[in-house]
PDB file of C-alpha atoms in Angstrom:
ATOM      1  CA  UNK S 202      60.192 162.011  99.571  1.00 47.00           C
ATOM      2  CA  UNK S 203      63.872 162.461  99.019  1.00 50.00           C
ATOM      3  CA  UNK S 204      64.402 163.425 102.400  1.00 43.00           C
ATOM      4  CA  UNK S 205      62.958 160.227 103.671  1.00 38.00           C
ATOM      5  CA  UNK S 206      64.099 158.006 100.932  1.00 46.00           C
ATOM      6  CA  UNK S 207      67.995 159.196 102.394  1.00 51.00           C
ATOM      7  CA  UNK S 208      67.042 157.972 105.863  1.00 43.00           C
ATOM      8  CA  UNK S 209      66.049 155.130 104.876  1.00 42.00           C
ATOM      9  CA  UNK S 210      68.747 154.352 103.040  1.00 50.00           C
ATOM     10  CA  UNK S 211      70.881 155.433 105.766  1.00 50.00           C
ATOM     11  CA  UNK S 212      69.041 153.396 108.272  1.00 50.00           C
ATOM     12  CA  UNK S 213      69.361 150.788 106.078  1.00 49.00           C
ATOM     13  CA  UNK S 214      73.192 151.057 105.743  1.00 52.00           C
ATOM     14  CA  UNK S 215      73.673 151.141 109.350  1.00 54.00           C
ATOM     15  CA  UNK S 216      71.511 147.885 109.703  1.00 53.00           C
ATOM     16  CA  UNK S 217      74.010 145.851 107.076  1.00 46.00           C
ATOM     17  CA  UNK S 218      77.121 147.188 109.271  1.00 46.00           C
ATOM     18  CA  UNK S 219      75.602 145.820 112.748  1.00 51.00           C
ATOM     19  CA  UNK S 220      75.146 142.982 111.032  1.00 48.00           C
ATOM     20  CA  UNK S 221      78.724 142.369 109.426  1.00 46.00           C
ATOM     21  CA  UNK S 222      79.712 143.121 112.922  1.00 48.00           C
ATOM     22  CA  UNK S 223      77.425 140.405 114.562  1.00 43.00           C
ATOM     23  CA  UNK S 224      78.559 137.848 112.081  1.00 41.00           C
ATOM     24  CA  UNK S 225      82.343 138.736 112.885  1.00 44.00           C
ATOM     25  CA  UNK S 226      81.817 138.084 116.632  1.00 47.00           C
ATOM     26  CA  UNK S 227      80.352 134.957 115.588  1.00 43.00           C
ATOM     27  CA  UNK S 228      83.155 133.457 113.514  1.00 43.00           C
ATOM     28  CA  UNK S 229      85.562 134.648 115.715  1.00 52.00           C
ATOM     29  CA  UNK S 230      87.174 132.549 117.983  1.00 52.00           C
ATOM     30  CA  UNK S 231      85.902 132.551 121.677  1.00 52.00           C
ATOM     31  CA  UNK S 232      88.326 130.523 123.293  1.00 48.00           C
ATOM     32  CA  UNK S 233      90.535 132.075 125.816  1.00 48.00           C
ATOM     33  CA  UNK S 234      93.414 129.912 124.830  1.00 46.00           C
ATOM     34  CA  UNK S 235      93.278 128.836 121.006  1.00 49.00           C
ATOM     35  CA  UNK S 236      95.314 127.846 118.914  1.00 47.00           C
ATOM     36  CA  UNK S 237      94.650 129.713 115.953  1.00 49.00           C
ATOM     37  CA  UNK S 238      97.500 131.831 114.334  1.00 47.00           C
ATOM     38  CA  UNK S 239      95.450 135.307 115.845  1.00 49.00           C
ATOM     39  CA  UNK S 240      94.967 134.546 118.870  1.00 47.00           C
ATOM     40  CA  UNK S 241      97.721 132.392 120.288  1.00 47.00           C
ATOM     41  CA  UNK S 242      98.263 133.301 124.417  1.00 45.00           C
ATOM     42  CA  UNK S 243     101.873 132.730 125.256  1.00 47.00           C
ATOM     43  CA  UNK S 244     101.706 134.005 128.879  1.00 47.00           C
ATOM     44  CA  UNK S 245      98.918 130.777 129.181  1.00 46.00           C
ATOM     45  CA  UNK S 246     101.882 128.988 128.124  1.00 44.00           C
ATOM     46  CA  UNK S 247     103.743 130.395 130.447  1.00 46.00           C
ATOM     47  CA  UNK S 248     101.513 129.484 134.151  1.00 49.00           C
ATOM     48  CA  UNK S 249     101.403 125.874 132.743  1.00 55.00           C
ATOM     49  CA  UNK S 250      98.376 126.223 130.289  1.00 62.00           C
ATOM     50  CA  UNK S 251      99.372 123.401 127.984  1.00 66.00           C
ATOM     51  CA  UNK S 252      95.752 122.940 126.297  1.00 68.00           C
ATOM     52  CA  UNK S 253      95.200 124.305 122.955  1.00 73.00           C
ATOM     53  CA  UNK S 254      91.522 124.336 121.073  1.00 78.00           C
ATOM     54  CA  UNK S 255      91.778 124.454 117.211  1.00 78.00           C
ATOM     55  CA  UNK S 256      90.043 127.367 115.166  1.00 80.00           C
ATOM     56  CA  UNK S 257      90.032 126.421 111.606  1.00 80.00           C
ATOM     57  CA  UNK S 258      87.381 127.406 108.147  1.00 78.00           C
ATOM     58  CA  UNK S 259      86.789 125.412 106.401  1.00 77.00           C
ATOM     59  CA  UNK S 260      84.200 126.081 103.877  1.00 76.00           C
ATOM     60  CA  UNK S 261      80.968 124.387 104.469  1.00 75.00           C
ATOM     61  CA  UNK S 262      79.438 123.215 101.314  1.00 72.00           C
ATOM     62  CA  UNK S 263      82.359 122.722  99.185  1.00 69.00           C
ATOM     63  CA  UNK S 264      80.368 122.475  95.807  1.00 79.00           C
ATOM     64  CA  UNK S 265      83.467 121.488  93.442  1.00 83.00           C
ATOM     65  CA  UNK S 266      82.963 117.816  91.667  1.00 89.00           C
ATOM     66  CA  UNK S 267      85.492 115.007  92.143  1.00 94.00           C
ATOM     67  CA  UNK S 268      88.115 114.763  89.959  1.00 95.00           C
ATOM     68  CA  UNK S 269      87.816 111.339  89.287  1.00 97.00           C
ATOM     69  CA  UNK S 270      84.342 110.450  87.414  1.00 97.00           C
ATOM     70  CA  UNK S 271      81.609 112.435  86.384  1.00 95.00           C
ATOM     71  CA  UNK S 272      78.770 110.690  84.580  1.00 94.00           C
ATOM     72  CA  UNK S 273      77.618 111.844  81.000  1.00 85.00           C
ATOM     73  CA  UNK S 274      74.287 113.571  80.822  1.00 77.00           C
ATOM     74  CA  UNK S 275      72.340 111.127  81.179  1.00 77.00           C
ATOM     75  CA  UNK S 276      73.300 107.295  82.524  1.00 81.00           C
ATOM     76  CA  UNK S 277      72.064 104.670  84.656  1.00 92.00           C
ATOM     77  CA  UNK S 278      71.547 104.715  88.538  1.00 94.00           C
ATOM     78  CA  UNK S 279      74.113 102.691  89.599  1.00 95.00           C
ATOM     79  CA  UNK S 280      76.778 105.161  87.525  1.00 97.00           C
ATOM     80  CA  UNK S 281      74.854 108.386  88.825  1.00 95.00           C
ATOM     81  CA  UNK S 282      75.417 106.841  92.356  1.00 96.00           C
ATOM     82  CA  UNK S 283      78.588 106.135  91.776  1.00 97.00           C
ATOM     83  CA  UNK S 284      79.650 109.019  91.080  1.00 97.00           C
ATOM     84  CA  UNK S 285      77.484 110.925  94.053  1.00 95.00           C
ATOM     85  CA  UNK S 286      79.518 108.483  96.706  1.00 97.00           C
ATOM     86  CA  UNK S 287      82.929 109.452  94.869  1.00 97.00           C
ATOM     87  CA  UNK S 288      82.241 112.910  95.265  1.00 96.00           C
ATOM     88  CA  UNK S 289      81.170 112.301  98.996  1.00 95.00           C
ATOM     89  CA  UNK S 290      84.371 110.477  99.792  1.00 96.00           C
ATOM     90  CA  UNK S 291      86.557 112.780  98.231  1.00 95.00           C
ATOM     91  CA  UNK S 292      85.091 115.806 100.183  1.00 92.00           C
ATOM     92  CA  UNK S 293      84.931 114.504 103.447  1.00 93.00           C
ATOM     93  CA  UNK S 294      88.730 113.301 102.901  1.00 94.00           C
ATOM     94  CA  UNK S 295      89.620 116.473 101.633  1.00 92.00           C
ATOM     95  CA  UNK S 296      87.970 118.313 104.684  1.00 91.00           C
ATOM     96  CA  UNK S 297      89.277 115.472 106.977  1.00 92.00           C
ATOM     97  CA  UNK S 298      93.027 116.321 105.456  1.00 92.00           C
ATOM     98  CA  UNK S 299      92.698 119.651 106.612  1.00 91.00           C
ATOM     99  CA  UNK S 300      91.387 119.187 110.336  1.00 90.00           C
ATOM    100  CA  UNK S 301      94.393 116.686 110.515  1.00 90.00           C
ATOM    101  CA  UNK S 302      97.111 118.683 109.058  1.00 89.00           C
ATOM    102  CA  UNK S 303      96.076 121.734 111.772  1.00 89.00           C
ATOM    103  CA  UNK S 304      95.372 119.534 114.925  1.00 87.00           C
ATOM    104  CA  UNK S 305      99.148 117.952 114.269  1.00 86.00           C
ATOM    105  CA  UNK S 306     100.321 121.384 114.236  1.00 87.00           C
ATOM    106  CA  UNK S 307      98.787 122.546 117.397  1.00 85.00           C
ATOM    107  CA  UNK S 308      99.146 119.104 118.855  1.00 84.00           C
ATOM    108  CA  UNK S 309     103.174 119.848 118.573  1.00 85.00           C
ATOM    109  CA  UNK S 310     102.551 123.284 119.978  1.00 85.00           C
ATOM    110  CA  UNK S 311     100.933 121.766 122.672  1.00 81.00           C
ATOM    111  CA  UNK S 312     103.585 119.198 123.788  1.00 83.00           C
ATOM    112  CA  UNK S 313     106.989 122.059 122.966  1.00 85.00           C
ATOM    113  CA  UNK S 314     104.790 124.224 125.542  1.00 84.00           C
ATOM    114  CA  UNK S 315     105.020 120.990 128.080  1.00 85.00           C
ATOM    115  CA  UNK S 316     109.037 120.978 127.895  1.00 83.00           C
ATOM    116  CA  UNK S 317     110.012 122.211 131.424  1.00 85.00           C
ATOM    117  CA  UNK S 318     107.383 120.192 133.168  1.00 84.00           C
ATOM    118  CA  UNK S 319     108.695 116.368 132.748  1.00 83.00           C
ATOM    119  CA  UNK S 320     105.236 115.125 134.166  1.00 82.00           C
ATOM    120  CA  UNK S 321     103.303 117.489 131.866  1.00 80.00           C
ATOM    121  CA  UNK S 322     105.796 116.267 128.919  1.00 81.00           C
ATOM    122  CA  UNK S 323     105.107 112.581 129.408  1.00 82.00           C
ATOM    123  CA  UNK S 324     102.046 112.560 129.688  1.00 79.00           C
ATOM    124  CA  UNK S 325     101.660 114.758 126.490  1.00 79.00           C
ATOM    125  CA  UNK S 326     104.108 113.218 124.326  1.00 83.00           C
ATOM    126  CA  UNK S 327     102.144 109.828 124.961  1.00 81.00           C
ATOM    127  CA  UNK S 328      99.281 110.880 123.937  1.00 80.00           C
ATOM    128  CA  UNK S 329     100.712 113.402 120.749  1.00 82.00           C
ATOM    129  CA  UNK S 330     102.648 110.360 119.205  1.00 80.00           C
ATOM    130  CA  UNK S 331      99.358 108.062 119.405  1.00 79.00           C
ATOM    131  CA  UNK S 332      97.036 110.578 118.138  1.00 81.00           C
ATOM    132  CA  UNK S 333      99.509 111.108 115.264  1.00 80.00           C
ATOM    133  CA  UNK S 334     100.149 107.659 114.011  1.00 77.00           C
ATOM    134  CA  UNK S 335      96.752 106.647 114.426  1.00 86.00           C
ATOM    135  CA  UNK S 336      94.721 109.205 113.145  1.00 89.00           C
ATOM    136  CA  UNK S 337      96.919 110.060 109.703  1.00 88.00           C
ATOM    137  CA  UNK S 338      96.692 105.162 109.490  1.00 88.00           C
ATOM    138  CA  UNK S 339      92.439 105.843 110.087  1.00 90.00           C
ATOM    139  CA  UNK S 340      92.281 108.797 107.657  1.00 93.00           C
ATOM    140  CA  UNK S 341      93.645 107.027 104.834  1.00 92.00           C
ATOM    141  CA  UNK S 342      92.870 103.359 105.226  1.00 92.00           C
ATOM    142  CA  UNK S 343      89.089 104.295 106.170  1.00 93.00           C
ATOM    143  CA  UNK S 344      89.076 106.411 102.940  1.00 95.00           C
ATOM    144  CA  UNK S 345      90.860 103.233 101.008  1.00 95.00           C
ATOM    145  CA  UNK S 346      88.197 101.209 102.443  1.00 94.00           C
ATOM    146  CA  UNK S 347      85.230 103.471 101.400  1.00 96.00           C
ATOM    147  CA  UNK S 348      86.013 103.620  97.772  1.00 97.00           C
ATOM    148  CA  UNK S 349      86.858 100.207  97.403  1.00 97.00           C
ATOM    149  CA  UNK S 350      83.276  99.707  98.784  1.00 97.00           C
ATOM    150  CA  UNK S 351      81.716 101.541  95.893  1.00 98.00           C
ATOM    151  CA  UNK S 352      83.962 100.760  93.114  1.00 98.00           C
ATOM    152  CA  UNK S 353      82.846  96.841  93.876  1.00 97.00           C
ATOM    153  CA  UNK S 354      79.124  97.885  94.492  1.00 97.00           C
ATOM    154  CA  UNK S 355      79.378  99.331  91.119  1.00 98.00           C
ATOM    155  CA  UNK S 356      80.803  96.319  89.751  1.00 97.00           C
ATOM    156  CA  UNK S 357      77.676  94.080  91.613  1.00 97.00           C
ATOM    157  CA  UNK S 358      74.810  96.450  90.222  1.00 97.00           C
ATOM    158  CA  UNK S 359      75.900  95.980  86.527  1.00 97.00           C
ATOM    159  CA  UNK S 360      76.548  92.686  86.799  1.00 97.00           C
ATOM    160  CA  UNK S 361      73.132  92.326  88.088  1.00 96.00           C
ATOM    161  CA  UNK S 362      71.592  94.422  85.653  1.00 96.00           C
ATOM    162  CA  UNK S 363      73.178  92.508  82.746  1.00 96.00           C
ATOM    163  CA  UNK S 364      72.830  89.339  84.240  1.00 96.00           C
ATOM    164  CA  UNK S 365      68.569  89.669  84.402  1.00 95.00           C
ATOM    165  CA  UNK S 366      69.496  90.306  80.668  1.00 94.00           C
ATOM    166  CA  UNK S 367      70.880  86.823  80.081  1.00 93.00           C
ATOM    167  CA  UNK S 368      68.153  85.129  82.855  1.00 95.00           C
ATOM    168  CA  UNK S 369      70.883  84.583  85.267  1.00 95.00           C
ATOM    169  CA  UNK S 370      71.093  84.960  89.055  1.00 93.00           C
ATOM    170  CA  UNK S 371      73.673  86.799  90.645  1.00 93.00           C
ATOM    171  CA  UNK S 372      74.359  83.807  92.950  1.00 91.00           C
ATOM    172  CA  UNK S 373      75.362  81.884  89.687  1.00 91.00           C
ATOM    173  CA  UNK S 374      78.030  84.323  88.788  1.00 93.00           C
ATOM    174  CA  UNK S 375      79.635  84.949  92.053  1.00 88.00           C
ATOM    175  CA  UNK S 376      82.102  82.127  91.765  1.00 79.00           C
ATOM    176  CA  UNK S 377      82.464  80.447  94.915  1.00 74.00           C
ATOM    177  CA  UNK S 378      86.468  79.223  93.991  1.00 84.00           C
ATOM    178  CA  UNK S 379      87.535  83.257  93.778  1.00 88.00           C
ATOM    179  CA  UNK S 380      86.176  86.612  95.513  1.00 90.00           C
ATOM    180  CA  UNK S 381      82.874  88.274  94.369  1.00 93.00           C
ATOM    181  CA  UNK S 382      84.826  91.545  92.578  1.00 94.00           C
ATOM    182  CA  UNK S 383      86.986  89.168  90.444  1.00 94.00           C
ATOM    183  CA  UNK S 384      83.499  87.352  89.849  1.00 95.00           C
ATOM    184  CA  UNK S 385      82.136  90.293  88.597  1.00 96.00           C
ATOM    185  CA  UNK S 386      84.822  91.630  86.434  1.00 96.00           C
ATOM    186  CA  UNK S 387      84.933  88.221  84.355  1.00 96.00           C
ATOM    187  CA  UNK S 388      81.515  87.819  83.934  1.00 96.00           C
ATOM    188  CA  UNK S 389      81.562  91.760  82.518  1.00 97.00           C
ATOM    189  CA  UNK S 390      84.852  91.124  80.180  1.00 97.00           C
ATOM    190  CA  UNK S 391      82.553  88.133  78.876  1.00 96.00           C
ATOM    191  CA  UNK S 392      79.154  89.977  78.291  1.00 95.00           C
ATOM    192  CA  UNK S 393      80.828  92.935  76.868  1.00 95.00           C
ATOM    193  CA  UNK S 394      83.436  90.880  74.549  1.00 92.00           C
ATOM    194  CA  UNK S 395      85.688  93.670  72.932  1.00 91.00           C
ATOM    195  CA  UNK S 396      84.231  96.471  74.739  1.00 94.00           C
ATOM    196  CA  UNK S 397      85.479  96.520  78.032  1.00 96.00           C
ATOM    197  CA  UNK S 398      88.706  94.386  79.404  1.00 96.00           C
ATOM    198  CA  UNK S 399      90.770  94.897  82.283  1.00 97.00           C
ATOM    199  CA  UNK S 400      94.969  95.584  81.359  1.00 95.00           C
ATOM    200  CA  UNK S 401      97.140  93.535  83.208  1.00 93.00           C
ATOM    201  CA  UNK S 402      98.453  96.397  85.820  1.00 93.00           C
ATOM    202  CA  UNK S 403      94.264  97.282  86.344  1.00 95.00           C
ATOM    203  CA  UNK S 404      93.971  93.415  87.480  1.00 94.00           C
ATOM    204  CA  UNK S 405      97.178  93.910  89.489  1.00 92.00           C
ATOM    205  CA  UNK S 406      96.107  97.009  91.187  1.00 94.00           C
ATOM    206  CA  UNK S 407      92.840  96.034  92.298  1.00 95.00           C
ATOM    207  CA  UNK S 408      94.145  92.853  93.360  1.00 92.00           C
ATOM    208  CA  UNK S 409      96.916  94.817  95.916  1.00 91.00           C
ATOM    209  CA  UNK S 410      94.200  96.937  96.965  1.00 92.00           C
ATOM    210  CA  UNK S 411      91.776  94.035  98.102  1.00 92.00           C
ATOM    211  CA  UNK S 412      94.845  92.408  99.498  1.00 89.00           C
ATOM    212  CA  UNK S 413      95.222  95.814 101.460  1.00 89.00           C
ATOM    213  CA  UNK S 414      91.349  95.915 102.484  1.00 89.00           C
ATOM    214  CA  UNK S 415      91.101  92.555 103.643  1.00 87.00           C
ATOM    215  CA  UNK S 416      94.268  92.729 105.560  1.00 84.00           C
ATOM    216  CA  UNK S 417      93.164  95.662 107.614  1.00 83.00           C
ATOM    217  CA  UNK S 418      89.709  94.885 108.286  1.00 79.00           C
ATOM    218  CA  UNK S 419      90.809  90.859 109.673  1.00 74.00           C
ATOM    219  CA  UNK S 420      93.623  91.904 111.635  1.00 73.00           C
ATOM    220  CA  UNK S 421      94.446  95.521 111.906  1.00 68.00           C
ATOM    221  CA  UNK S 422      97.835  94.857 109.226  1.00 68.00           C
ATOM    222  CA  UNK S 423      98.520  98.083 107.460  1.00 67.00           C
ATOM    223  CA  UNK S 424     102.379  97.186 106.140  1.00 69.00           C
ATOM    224  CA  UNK S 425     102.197  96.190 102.923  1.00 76.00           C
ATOM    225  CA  UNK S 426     104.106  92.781 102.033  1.00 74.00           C
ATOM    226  CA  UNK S 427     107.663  93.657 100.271  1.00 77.00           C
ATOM    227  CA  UNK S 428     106.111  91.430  97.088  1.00 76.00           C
ATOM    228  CA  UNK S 429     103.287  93.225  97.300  1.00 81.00           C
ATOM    229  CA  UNK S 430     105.572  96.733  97.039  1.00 81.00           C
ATOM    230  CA  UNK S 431     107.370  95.487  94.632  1.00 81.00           C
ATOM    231  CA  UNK S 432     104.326  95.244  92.115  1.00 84.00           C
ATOM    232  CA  UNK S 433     103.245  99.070  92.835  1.00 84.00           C
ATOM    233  CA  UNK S 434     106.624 100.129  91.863  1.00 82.00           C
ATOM    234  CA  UNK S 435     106.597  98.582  88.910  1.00 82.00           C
ATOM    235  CA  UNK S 436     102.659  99.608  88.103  1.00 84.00           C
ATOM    236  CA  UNK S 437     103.632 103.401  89.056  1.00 77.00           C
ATOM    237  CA  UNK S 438     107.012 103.160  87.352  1.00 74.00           C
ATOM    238  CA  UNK S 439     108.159 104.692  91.209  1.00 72.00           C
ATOM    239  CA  UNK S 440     112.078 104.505  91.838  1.00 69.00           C
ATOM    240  CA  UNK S 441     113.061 101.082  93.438  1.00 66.00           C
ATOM    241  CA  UNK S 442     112.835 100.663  97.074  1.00 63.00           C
ATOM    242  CA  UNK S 443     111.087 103.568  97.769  1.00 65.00           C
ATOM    243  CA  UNK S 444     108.900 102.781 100.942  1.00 72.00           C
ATOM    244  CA  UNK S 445     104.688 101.567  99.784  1.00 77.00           C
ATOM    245  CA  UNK S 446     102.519 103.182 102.003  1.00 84.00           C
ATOM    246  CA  UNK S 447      98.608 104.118 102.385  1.00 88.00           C
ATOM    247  CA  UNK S 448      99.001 107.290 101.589  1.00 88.00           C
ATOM    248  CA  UNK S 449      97.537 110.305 100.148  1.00 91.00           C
ATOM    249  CA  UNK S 450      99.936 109.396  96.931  1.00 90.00           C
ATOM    250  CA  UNK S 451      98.168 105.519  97.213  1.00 91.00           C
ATOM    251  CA  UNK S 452      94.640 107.077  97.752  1.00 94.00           C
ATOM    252  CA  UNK S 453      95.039 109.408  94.878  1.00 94.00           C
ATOM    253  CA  UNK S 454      96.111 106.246  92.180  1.00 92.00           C
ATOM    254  CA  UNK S 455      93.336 104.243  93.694  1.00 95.00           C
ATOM    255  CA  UNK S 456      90.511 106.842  92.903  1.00 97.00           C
ATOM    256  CA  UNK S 457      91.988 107.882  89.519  1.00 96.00           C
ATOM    257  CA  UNK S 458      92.467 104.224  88.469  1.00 96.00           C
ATOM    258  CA  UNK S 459      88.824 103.213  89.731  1.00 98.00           C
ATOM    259  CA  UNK S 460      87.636 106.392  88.413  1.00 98.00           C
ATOM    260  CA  UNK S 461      88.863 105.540  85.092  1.00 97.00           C
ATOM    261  CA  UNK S 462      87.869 101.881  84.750  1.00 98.00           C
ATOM    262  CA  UNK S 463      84.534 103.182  85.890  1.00 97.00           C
ATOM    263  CA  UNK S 464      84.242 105.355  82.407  1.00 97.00           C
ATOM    264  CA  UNK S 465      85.388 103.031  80.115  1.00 97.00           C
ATOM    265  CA  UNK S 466      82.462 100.798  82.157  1.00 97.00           C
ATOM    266  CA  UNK S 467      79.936 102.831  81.226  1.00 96.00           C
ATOM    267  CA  UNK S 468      81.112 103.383  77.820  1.00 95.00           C
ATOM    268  CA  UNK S 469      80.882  99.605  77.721  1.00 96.00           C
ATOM    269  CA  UNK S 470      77.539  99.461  79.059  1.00 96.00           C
ATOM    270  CA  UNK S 471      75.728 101.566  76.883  1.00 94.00           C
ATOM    271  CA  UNK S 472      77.031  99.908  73.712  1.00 94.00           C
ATOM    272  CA  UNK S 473      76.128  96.575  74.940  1.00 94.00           C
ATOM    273  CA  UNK S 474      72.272  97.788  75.878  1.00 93.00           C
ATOM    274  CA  UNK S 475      71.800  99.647  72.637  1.00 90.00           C
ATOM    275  CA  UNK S 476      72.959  96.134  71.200  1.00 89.00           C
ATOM    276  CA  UNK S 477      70.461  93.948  73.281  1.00 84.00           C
ATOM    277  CA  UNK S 478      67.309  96.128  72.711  1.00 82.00           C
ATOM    278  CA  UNK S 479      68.078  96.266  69.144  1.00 79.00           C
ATOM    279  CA  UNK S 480      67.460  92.591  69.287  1.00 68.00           C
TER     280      UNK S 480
END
């Protein structure tokens, strides 16, 4: 029995290397001229092989929470989804960052390789400095644009769900004389009266970011208005004149101060129900 049991095992041994090995030749890179850091082919280069294919891991079910707002054990839908789509947006924008930062870096490798051919050159540099400004203005506003989205269909659920409390409709709170998010964030200050308020720079922010939303979906504007600068600088206490862009610095603020008036929200919430069914 021992005998056997040690072939076995042996066999068995054998079995896990082949398929280590299998796995290997999988994740390896097939391309015969990528651009990864092991397997770069200068003499490609070199015959007038500009093209460059990108070999990055990235790890495929990154598991780790968002930093921004994780619900308490147990809360209502609207928070639970909330917090779901936060997550969502801040992976994909994390894995999105990465894919970016490596196809700039190969995109430059690409277009240095094109420098003694002038008709290879132009025709790369064209297309490197449109892919570059574009993609990094995309990345960022899309991801702007995405958690704005929540944050205010957050806003519209509890308004709704407090506003069945008090027999209203949701058509009679969305004020028709300012947009539906500032609608939504009175009517809440006013149902849950010393329990949840905006600060002044919170109003501000969102405010600026709207201003940003709205200004990029209607007409493709993505410079942000000196006055408009101006009041980030003072809400981030940031040194004077320093340039205001959409960022990963502006994207970070944006879900950390959404994140935040999200929490207090719920906090909010919860008080005000335990209050209305004790009635």
């Amino acid at each position: 029995m021992e005998f056997f049991k040690r072939i076995f095992t042996k066999k068995k041994e054998q079995e896990v290397v082949k398929n280590e090995e299998i796995i290997e030749k999988k994740i390896e890179c097939s391309s015969e001229n990528c651009g990864c850091k092991n397997c770069e082919h200068k003499e490609d280069e070199k015959n007038g092989d500009y093209l460059k294919n990108i070999c990055i891991q990235i790890e495929t079910i990154p598991c780790e929470p968002n930093p921004y707002f994780v619900v308490n054990d147990e809360s209502a839908k609207f928070f639970e989804e909330f917090e779901i789509r936060m997550t969502t947006i801040y992976r994909m924008y994390s894995i999105n960052s990465i894919f970016l930062k490596e196809y700039q870096k190969v995109s430059r490798e690409s277009l240095t390789s094109t420098r003694d051919n002038e008709k290879e050159f132009s025709k790369y540099s064209k297309c490197y400095f449109i892919n570059n400004n574009a993609f990094k203005e995309i990345h960022h506003m899309s991801n702007l644009l995405n958690v704005f989205m929540i944050f205010e269909v957050l806003l519209k659920n509890i308004t709704k769900d407090i506003a069945y409390d008090k027999h209203l409709d949701l058509e009679e709170i969305q004020n028709k004389n300012m947009s539906y998010l500032n609608s939504y964030i009175l009517f809440l200050e006013e149902a849950m009266k010393g329990n949840f308020s905006l600060n002044e720079d919170e109003r501000n922010f969102i405010g600026i970011v709207r201003k940003i939303r709205n200004d990029y979906l209607h007409d493709y504007m993505t410079e942000i208005p000196e006055s408009i600068e101006k009041e980030i600088v003072k809400i981030f206490n940031l040194r004077t004149g320093k340039r205001i862009t959409v960022d990963e610095y502006f994207i970070e603020n944006t879900c950390k101060s959404f994140g935040a008036i999200a929490k207090r929200l719920e906090k909010a919430y919860w008080e005000y129900k335990n209050k209305f069914l004790e009635k």
